mmCIF file of C-alpha atoms in Angstrom:
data_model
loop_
_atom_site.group_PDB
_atom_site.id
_atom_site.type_symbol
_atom_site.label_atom_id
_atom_site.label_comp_id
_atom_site.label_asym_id
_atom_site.label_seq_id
_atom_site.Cartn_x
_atom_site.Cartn_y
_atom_site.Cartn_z
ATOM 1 C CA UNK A 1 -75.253 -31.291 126.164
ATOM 2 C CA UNK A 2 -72.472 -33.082 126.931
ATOM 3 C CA UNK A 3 -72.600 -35.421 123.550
ATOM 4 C CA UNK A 4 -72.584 -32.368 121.502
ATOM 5 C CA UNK A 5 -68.968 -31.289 123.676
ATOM 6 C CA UNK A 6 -67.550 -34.632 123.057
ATOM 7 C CA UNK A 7 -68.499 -34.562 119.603
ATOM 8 C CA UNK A 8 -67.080 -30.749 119.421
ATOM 9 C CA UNK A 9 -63.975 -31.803 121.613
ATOM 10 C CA UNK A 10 -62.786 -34.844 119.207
ATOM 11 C CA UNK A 11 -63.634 -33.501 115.973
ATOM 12 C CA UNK A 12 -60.760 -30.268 117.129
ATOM 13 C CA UNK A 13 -58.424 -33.318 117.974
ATOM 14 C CA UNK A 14 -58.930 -35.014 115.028
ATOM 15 C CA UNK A 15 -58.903 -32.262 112.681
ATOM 16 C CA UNK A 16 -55.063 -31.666 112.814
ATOM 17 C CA UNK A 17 -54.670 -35.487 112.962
ATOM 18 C CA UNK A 18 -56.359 -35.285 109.819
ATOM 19 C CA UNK A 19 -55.158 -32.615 108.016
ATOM 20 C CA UNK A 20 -51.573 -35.098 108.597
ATOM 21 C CA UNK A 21 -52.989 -38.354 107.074
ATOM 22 C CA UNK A 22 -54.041 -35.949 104.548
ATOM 23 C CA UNK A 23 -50.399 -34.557 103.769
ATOM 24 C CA UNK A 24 -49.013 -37.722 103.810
ATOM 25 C CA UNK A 25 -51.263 -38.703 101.078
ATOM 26 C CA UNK A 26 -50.980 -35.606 99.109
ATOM 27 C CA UNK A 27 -47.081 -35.426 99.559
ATOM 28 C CA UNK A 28 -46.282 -39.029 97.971
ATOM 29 C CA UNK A 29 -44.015 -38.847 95.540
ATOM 30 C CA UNK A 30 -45.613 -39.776 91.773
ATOM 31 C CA UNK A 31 -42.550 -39.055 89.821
ATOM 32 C CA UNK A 32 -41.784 -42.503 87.706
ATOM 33 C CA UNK A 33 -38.180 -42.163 86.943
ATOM 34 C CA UNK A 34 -38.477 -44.985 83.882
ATOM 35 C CA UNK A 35 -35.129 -43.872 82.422
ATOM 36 C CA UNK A 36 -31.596 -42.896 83.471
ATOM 37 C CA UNK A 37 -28.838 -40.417 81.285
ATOM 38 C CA UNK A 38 -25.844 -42.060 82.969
ATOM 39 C CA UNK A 39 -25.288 -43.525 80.033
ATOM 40 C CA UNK A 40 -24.031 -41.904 76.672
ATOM 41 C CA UNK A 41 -22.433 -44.918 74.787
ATOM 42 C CA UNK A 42 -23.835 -47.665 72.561
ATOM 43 C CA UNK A 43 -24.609 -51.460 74.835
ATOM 44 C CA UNK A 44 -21.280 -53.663 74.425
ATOM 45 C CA UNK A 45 -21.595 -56.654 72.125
ATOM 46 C CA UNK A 46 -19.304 -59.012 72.266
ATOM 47 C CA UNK A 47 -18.939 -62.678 72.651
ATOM 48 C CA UNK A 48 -17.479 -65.184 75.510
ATOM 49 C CA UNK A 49 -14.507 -65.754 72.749
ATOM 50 C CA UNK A 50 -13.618 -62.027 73.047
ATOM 51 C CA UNK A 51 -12.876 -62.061 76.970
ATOM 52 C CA UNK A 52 -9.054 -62.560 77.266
ATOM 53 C CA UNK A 53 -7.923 -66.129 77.952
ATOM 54 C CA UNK A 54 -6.639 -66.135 82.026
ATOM 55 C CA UNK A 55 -3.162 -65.582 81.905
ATOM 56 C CA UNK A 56 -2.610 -68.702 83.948
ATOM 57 C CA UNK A 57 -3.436 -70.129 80.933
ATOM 58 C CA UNK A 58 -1.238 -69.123 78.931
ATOM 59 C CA UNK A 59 2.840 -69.774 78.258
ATOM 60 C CA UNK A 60 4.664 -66.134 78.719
ATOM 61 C CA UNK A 61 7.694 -65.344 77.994
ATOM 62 C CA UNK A 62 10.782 -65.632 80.627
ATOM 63 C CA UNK A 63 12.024 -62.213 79.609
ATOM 64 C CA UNK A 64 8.393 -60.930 79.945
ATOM 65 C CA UNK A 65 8.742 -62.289 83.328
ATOM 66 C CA UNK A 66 11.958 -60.082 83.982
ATOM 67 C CA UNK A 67 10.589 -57.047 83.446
ATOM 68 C CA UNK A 68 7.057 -57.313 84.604
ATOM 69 C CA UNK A 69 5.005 -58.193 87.669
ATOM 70 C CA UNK A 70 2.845 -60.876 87.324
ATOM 71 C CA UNK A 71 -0.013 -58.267 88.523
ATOM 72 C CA UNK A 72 1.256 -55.985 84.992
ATOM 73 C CA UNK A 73 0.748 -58.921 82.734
ATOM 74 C CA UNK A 74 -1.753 -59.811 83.830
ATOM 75 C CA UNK A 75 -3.641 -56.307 82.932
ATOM 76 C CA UNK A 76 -1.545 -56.454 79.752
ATOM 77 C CA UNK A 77 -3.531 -59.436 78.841
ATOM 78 C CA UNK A 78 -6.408 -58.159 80.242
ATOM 79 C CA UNK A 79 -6.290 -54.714 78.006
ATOM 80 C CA UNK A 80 -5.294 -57.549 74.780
ATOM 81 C CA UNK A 81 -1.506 -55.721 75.026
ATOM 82 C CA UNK A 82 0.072 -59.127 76.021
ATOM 83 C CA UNK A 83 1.176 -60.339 72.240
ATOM 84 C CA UNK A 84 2.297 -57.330 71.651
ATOM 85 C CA UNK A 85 4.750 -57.183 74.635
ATOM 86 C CA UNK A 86 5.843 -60.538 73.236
ATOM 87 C CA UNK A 87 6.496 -58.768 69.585
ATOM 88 C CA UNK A 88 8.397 -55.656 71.161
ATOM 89 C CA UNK A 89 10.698 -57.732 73.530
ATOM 90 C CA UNK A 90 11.666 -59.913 70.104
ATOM 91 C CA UNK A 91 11.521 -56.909 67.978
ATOM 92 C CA UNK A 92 13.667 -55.570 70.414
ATOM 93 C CA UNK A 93 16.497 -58.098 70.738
ATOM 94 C CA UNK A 94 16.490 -58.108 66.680
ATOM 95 C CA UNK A 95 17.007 -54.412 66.682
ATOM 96 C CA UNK A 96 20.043 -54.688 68.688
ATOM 97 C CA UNK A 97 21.822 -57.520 66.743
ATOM 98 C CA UNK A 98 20.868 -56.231 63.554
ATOM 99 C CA UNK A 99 19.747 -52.487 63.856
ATOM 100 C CA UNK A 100 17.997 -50.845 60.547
ATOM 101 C CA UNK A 101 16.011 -48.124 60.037
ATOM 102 C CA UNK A 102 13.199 -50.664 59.107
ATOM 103 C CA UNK A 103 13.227 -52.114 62.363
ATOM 104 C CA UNK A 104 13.575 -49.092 64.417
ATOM 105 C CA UNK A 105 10.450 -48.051 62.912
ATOM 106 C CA UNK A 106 8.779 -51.495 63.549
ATOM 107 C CA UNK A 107 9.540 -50.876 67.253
ATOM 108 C CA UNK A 108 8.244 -47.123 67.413
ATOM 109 C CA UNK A 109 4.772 -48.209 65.798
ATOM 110 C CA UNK A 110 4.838 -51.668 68.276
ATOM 111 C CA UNK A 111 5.282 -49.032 70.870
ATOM 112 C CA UNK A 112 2.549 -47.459 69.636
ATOM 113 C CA UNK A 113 0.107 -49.829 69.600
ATOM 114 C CA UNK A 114 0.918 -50.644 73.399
ATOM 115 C CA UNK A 115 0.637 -47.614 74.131
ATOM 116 C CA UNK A 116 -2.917 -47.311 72.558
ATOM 117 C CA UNK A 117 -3.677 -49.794 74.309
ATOM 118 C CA UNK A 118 -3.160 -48.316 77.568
ATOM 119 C CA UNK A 119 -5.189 -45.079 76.499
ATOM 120 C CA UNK A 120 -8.260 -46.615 75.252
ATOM 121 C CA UNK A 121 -8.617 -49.014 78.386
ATOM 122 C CA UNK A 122 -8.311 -46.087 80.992
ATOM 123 C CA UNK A 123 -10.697 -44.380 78.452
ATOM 124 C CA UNK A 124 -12.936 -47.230 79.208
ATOM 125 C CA UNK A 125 -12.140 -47.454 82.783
ATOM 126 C CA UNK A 126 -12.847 -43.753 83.502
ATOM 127 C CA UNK A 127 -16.231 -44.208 81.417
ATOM 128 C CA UNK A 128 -17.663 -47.262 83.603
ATOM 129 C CA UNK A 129 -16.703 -45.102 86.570
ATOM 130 C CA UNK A 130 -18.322 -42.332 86.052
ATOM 131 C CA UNK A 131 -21.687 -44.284 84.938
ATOM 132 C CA UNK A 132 -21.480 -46.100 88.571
ATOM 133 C CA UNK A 133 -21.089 -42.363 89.997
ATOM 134 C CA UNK A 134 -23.714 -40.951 87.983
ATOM 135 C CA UNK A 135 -26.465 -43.656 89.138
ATOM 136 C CA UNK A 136 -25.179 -43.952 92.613
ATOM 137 C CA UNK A 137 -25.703 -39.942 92.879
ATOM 138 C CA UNK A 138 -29.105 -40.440 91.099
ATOM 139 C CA UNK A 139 -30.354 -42.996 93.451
ATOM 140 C CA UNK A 140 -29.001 -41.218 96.730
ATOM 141 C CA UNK A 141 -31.003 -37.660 95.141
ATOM 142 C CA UNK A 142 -34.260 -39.223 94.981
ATOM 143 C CA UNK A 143 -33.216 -41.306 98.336
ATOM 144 C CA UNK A 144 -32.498 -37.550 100.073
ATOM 145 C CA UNK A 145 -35.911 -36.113 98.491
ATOM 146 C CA UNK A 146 -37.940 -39.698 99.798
ATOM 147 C CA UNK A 147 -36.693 -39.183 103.467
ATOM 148 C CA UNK A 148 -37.190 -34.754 103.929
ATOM 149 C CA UNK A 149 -40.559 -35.797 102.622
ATOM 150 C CA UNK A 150 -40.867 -38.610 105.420
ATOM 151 C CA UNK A 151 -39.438 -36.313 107.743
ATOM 152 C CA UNK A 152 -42.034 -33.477 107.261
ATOM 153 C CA UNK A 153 -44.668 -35.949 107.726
ATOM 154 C CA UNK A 154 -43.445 -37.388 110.919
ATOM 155 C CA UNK A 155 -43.379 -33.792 112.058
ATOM 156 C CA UNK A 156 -47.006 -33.113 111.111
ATOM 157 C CA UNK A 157 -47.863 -36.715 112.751
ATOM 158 C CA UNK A 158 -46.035 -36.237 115.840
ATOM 159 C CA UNK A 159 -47.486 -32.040 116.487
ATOM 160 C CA UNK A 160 -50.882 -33.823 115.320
ATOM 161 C CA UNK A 161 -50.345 -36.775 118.417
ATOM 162 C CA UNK A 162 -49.324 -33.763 121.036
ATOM 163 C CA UNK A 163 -52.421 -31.721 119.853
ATOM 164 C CA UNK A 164 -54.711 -34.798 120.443
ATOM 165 C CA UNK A 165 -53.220 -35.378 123.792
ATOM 166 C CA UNK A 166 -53.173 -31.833 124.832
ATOM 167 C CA UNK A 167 -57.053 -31.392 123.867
ATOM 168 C CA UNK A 168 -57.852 -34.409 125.410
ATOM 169 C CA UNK A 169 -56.690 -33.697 128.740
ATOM 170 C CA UNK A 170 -57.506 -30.078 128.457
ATOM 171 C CA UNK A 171 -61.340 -31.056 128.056
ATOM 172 C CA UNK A 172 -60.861 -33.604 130.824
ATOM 173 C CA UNK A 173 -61.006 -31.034 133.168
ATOM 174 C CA UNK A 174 -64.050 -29.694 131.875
ATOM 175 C CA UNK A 175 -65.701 -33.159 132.011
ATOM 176 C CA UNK A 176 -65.378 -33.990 135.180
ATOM 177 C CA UNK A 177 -68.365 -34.092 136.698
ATOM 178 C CA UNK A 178 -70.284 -35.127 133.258
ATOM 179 C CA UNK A 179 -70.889 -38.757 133.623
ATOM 180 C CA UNK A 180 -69.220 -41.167 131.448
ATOM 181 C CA UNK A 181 -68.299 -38.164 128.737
ATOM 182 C CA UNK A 182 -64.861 -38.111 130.297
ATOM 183 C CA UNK A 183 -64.642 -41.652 130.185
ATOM 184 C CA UNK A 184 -65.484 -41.417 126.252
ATOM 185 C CA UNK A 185 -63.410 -38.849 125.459
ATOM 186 C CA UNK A 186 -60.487 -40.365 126.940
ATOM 187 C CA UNK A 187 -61.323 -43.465 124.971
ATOM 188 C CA UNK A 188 -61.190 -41.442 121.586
ATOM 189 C CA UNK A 189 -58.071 -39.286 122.128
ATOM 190 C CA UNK A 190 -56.469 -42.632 123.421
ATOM 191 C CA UNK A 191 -57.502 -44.215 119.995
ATOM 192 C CA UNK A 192 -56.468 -41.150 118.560
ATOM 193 C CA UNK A 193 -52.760 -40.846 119.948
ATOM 194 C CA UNK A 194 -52.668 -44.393 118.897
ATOM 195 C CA UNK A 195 -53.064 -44.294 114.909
ATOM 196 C CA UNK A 196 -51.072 -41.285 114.705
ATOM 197 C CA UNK A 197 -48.271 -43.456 116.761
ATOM 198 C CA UNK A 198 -49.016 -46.301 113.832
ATOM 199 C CA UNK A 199 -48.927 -43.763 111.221
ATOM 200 C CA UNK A 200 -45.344 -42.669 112.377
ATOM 201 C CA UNK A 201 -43.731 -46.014 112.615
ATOM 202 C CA UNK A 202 -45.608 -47.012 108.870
ATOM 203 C CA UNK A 203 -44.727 -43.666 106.739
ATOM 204 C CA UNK A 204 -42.636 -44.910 104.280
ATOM 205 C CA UNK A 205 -42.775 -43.140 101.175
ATOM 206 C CA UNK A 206 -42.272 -44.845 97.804
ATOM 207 C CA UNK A 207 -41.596 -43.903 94.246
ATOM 208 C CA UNK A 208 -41.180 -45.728 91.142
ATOM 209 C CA UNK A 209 -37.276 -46.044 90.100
ATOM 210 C CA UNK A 210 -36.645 -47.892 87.389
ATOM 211 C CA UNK A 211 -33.322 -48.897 85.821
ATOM 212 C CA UNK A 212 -33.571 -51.609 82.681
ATOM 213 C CA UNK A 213 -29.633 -50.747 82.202
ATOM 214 C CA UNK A 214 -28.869 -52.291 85.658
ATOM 215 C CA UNK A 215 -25.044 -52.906 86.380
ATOM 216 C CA UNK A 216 -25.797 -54.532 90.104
ATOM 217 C CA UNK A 217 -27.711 -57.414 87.991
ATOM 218 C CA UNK A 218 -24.430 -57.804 86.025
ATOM 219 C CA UNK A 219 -22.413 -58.341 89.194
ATOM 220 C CA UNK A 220 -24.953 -60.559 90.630
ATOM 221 C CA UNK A 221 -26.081 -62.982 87.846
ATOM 222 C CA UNK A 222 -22.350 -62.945 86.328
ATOM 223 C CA UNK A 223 -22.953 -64.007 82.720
ATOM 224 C CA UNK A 224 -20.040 -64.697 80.385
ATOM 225 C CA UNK A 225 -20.603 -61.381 79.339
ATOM 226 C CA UNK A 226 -21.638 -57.715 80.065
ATOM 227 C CA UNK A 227 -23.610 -55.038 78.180
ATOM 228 C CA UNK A 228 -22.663 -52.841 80.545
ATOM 229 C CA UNK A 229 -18.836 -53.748 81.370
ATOM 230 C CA UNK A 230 -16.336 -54.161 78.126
ATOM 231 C CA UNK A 231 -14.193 -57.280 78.013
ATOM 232 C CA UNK A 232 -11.085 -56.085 79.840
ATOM 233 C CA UNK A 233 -13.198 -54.381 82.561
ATOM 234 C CA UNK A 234 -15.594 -57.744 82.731
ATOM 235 C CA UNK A 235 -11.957 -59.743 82.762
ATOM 236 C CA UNK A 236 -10.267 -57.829 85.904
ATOM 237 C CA UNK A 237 -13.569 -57.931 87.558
ATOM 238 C CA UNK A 238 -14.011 -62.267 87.204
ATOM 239 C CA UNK A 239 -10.294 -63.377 87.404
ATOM 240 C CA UNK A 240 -9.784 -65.882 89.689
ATOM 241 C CA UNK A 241 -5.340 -65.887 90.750
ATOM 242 C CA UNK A 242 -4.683 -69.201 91.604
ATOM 243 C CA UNK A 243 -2.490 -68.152 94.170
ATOM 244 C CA UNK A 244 -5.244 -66.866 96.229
ATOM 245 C CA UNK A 245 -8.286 -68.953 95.840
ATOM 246 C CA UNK A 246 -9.645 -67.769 99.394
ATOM 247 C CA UNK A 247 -10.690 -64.665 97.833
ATOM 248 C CA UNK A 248 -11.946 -65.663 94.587
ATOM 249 C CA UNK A 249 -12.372 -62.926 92.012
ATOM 250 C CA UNK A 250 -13.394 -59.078 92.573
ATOM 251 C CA UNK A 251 -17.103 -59.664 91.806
ATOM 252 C CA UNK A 252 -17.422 -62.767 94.248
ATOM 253 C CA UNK A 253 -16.018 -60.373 96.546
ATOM 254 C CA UNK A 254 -18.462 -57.328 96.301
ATOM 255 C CA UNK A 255 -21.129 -60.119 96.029
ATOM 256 C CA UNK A 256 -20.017 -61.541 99.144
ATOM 257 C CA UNK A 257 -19.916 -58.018 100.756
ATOM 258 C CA UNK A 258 -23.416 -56.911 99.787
ATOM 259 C CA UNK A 259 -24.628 -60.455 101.351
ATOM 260 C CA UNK A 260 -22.600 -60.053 104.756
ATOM 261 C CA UNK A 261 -22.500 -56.454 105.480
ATOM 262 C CA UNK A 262 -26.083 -55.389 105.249
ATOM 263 C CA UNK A 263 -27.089 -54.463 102.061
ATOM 264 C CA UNK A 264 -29.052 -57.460 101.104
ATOM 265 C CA UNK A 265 -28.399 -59.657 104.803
ATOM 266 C CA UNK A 266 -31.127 -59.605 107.120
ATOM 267 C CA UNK A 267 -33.660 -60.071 104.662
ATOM 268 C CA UNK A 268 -36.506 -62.117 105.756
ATOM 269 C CA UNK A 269 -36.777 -65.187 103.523
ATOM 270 C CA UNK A 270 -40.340 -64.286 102.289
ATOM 271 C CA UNK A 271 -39.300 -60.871 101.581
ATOM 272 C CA UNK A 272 -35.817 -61.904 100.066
ATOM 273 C CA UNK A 273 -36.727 -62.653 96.710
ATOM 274 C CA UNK A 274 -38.549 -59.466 95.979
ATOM 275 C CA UNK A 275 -35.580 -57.516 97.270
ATOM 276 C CA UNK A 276 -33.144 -59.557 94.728
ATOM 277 C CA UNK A 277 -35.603 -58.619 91.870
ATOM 278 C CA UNK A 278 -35.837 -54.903 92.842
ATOM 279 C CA UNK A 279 -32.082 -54.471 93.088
ATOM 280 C CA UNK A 280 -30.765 -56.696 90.337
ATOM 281 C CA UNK A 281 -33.817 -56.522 87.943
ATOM 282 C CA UNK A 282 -35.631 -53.921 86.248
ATOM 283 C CA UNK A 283 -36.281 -51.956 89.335
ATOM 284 C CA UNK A 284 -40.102 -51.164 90.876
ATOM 285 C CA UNK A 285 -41.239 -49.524 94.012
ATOM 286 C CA UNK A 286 -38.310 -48.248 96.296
ATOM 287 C CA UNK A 287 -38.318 -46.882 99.717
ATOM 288 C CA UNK A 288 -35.543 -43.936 100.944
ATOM 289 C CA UNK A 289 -33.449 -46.740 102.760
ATOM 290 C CA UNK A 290 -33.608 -49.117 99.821
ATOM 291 C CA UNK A 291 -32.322 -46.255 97.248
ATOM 292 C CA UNK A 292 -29.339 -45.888 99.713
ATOM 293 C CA UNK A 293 -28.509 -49.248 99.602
ATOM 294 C CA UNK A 294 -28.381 -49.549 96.056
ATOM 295 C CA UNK A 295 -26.423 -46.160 96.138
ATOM 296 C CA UNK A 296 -23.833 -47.961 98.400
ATOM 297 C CA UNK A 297 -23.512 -51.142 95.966
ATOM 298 C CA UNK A 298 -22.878 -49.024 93.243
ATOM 299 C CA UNK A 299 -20.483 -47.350 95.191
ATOM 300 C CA UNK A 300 -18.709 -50.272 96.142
ATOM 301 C CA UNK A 301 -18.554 -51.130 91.972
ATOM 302 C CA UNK A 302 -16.983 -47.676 91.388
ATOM 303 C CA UNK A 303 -14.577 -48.304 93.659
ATOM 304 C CA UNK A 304 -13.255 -51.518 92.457
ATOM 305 C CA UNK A 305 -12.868 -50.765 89.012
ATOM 306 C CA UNK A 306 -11.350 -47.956 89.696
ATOM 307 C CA UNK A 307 -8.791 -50.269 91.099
ATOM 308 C CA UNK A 308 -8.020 -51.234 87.443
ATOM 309 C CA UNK A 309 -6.389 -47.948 87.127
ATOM 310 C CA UNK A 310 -3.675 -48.681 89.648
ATOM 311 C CA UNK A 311 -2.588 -51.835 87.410
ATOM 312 C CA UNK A 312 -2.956 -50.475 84.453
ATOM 313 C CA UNK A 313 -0.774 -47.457 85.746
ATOM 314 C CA UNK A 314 2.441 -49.923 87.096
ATOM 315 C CA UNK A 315 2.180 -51.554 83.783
ATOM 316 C CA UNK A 316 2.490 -48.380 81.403
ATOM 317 C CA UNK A 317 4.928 -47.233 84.328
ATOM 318 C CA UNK A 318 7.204 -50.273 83.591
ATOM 319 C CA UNK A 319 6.969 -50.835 79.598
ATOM 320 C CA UNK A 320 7.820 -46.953 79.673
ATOM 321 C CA UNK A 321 11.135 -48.106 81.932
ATOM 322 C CA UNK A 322 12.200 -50.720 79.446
ATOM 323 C CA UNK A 323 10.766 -48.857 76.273
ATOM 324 C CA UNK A 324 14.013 -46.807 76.128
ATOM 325 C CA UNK A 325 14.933 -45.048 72.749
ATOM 326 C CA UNK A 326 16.305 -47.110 70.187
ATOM 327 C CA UNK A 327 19.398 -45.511 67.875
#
């Protein structure tokens, strides 16, 4: 009699157990997000000739130097704006020794091109922002969906564990005086409470996330040019200023951070180069914790060219101070 109690006994503690290992296999996520709507625009093309020469490089004009910070031409010659600061300073001083209507109209449209400038770069400023803020929200949605789903299983595990361990030593006292049943059923419930323990610490749920358009792998491998970035955006973010070569340029400096403060530090070295191909390739199989990371990187890109925008705002700030209206 007492096998078929056991039997009875462990086959109720198992059942919820069960039902659990059976959730968590049922629950996994199969979506296989292959393709991303972040972005709207065409791939850049352009070549390593059409990234602006660094402006250390370059002879500019001492009254340039008067009227602007070095940190305003530099973005001037980062947006391409830089000859044409050189044409409206010399346009200028023309205009005033020998005013015409001819030149006075050369200086509105040289104006105008600056101007243009301006517009079009914090056009393209604002639109690799908001691609950064569009992925990073994609990958922290499916991140947020990954871990409620780990978190209902690790509730059905751990009720499952307490139900084991309840049965268990409820039937105890019913086995008693039965020989070596108690003695088996602790065994089971103790092997039991045990893979529902493992199952805990393993349930890490996957999914497929895929992004071929990958701006992380841009920062990483740092070619001479971007598909993702345009040339002044892929400028800002590589200039090295001589004057602090500690620092290097912004995209050492986010690499730097993402191998210091966590996101890819800590790595194992056998698991290392699987982690580099995941975030800076083509994508693959990523848990909830990895999908925050990447979330965080892409952050951390937002954030830096949207830095741009506070240059490129001092320097329309101070051509509008000396752009004052000709007679």
């Amino acid at each position: 009699m007492k096998n078929p109690m056991i039997s009875a006994l462990v086959a109720v503690s198992f059942c919820y157990l069960m039902t659990s290992c059976a959730g968590l296999r049922n629950e996994q996520l199969k979506i296989q997000l292959e393709k991303s709507n972040c972005n709207q625009l065409s791939i850049y093309s352009y070549t390593a000739q059409d990234i602006p020469t660094p402006i250390e490089h370059l002879k500019i004009d001492s009254d340039l130097k008067k009227n602007f910070s070095r940190k305003s031409l530099n973005i001037a010659n980062a947006i391409g704006a830089l000859h044409l600061l050189k044409k409206y300073a010399d346009l200028k001083k023309d205009y005033a020794e020998h005013p015409s209507t001819e030149k006075r109209l050369e200086l509105l449209e040289c104006t105008q091109k600056i101007n243009q400038r301006i517009n079009i770069a914090s056009l393209e400023i604002s639109a690799v922002a908001s691609e950064m803020d569009c992925e990073e929200e994609r990958a922290d949605q499916i991140a947020s969906y990954l871990k409620d789903k780990e978190d209902y299983i690790e509730t059905k595990l751990t009720v499952g564990g307490l139900v084991i361990g309840a049965s268990g030593a409820l039937a105890s006292g019913f086995l008693v005086n039965k020989g070596n049943a108690n003695d088996y059923l602790g065994i089971g419930t103790g092997i039991a409470g045990a893979v529902a323990g493992v199952l805990i610490l393993t349930n890490k749920t996957k999914v497929e996330f895929y992004h071929k358009r990958n701006p992380l792998g841009d920062i990483w491998h740092a070619g001479e040019t971007s598909t993702i970035f345009p040339p002044a955006v892929w400028y800002y973010l590589n200039y090295e200023d001589s004057s602090d070569c500690l620092r290097g340029s912004l995209r050492n400096q986010i690499k730097q951070k993402w191998m210091d403060l966590g996101e890819i530090s800590g790595i194992k070295a056998e698991r290392k180069r699987k982690s580099l191909d995941l975030y800076f390739g083509a994508g693959g199989k990523y848990t909830a914790e990895q999908l925050s990371k990447r979330a965080d990187m892409l952050d951390q890109i937002e954030s830096i060219v949207n830095l741009m925008k506070q240059d490129l705002k001092e320097f329309a700030l101070a051509f509008e101070t000396i752009d004052t209206p000709v007679r």
